[in-house]
GROMACS .gro file of C-alpha atoms in nm:
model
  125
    1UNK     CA    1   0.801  -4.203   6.193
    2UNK     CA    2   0.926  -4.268   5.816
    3UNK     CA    3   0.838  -4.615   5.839
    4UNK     CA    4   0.521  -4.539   5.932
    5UNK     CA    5   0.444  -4.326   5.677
    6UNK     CA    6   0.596  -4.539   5.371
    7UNK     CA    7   0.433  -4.819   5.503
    8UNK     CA    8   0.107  -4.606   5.479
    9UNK     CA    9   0.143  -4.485   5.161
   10UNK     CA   10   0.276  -4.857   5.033
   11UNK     CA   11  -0.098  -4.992   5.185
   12UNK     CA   12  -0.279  -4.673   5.026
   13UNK     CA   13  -0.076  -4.757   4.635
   14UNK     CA   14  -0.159  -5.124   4.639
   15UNK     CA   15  -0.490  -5.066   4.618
   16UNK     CA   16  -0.541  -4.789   4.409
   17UNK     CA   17  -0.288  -4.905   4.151
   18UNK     CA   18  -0.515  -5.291   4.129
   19UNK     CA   19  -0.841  -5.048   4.087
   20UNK     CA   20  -0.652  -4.838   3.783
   21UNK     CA   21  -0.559  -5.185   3.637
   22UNK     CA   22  -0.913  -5.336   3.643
   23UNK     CA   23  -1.062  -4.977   3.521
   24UNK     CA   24  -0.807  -4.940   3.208
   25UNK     CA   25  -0.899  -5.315   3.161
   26UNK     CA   26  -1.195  -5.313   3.122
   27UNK     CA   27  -1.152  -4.948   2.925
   28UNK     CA   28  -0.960  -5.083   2.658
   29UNK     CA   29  -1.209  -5.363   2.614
   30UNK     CA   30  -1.441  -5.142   2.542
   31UNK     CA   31  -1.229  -4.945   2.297
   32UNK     CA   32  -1.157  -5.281   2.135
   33UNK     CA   33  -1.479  -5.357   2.119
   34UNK     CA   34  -1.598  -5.022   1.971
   35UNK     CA   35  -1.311  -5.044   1.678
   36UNK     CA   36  -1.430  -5.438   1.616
   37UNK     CA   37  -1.784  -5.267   1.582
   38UNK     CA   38  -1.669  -5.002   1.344
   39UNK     CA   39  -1.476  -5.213   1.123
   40UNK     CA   40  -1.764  -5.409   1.087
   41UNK     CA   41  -2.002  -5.196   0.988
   42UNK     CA   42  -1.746  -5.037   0.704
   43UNK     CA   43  -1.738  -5.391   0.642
   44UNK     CA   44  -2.097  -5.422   0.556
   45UNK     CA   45  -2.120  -5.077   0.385
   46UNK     CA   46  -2.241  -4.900   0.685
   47UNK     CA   47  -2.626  -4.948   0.872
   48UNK     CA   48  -2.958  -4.798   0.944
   49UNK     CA   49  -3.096  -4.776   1.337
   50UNK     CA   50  -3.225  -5.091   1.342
   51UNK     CA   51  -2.932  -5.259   1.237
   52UNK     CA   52  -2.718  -5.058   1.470
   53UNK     CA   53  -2.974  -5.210   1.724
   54UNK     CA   54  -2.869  -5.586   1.597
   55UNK     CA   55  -2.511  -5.489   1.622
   56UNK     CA   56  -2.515  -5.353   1.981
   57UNK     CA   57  -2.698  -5.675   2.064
   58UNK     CA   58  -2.437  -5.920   1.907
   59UNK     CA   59  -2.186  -5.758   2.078
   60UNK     CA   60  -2.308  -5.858   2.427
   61UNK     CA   61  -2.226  -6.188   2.344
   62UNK     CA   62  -1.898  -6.291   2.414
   63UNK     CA   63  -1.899  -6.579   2.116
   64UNK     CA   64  -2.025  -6.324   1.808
   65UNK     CA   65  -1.795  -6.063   1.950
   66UNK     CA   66  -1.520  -6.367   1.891
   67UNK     CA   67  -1.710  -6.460   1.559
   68UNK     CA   68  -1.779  -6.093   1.466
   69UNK     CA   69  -1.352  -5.983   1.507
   70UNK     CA   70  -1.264  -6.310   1.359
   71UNK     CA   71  -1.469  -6.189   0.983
   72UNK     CA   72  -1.323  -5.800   1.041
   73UNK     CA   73  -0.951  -5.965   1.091
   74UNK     CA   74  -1.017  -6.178   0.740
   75UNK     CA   75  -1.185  -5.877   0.552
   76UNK     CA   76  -0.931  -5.633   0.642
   77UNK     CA   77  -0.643  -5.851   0.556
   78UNK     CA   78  -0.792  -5.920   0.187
   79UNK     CA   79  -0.851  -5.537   0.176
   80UNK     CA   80  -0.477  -5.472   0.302
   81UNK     CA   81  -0.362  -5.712   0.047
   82UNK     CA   82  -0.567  -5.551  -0.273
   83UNK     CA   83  -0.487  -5.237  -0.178
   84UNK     CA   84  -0.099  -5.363  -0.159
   85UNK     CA   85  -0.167  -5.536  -0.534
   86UNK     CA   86  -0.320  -5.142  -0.654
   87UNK     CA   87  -0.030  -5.005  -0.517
   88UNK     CA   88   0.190  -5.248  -0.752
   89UNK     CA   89  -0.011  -5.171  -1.034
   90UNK     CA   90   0.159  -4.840  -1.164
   91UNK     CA   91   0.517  -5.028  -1.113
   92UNK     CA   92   0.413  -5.285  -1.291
   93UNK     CA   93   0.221  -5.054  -1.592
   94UNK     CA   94   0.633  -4.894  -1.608
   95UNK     CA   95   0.780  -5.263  -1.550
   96UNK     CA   96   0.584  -5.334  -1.920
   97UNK     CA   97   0.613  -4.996  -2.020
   98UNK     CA   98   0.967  -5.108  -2.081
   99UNK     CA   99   0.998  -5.422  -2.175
  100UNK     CA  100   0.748  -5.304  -2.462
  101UNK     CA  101   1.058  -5.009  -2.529
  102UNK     CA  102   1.294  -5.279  -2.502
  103UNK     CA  103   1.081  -5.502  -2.705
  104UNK     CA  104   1.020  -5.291  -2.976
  105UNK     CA  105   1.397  -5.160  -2.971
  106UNK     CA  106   1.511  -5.528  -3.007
  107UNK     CA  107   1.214  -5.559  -3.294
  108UNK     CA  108   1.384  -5.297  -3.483
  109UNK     CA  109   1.750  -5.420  -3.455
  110UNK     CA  110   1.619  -5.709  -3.552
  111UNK     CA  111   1.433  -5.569  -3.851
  112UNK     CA  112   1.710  -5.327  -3.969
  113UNK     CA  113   1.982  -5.659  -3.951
  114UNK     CA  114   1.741  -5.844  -4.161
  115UNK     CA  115   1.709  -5.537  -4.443
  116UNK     CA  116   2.077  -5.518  -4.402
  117UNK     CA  117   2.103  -5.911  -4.510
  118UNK     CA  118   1.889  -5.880  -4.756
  119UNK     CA  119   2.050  -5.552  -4.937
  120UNK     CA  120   2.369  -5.793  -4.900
  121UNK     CA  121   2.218  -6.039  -5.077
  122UNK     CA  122   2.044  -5.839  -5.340
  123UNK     CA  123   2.426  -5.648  -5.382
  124UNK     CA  124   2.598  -5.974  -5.382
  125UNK     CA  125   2.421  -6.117  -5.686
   0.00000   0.00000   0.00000
């Protein structure tokens, strides 16, 4: 009688765990097909109802969806890598910051040692 009912419930899983694998497949093709869409449109500042109407219509095409994801993947790496570069830019305001201390430091040694030489000189004759 256990037998029977494993082998029941093993038929009865088989099934139902193929269906949840095609529905989440096809669910997370939508939701990468929604965040392709909204990356896009931040990409091109945003757009009115008729070009929402464009976009929903490009994206029933298997090719512009490919063409479409392959321009979001290229714009958001060259955003990822400014915003990387602004993120340097305060280090690297400090980084000269000082070398223009050190700079200026070595300036005046190097100005003092020269008034120094030349007060030995002017003592020395």
């Amino acid at each position: 009688m256990a037998v029977g009912s494993h082998l029941g419930f093993i038929l009865f899983s088989i099934p139902l765990f193929f269906a949840m694998t095609f529905c989440l497949e096809g669910r997370i093709k939508q939701c990468r097909i929604s965040d392709i869409k909204y990356h896009f449109i931040l990409m091109n500042g945003g757009v009115g109802t008729v070009g929402l109407d464009s976009i929903e219509s490009w994206f029933r095409d298997p090719k512009k969806v490919r063409i479409i994801e392959s321009e979001v993947r290229v714009s958001e790496e060259r955003l990822q890598k400014q915003s990387r570069k602004r993120v340097q830019i305060p280090s690297l305001l400090k980084d000269l910051e000082s070398a223009a201390e050190i700079g200026a430091w070595q300036l005046c040694i190097f100005i003092a040692k020269r008034y120094i030489a030349s007060l030995d000189d002017a003592i020395c004759d």
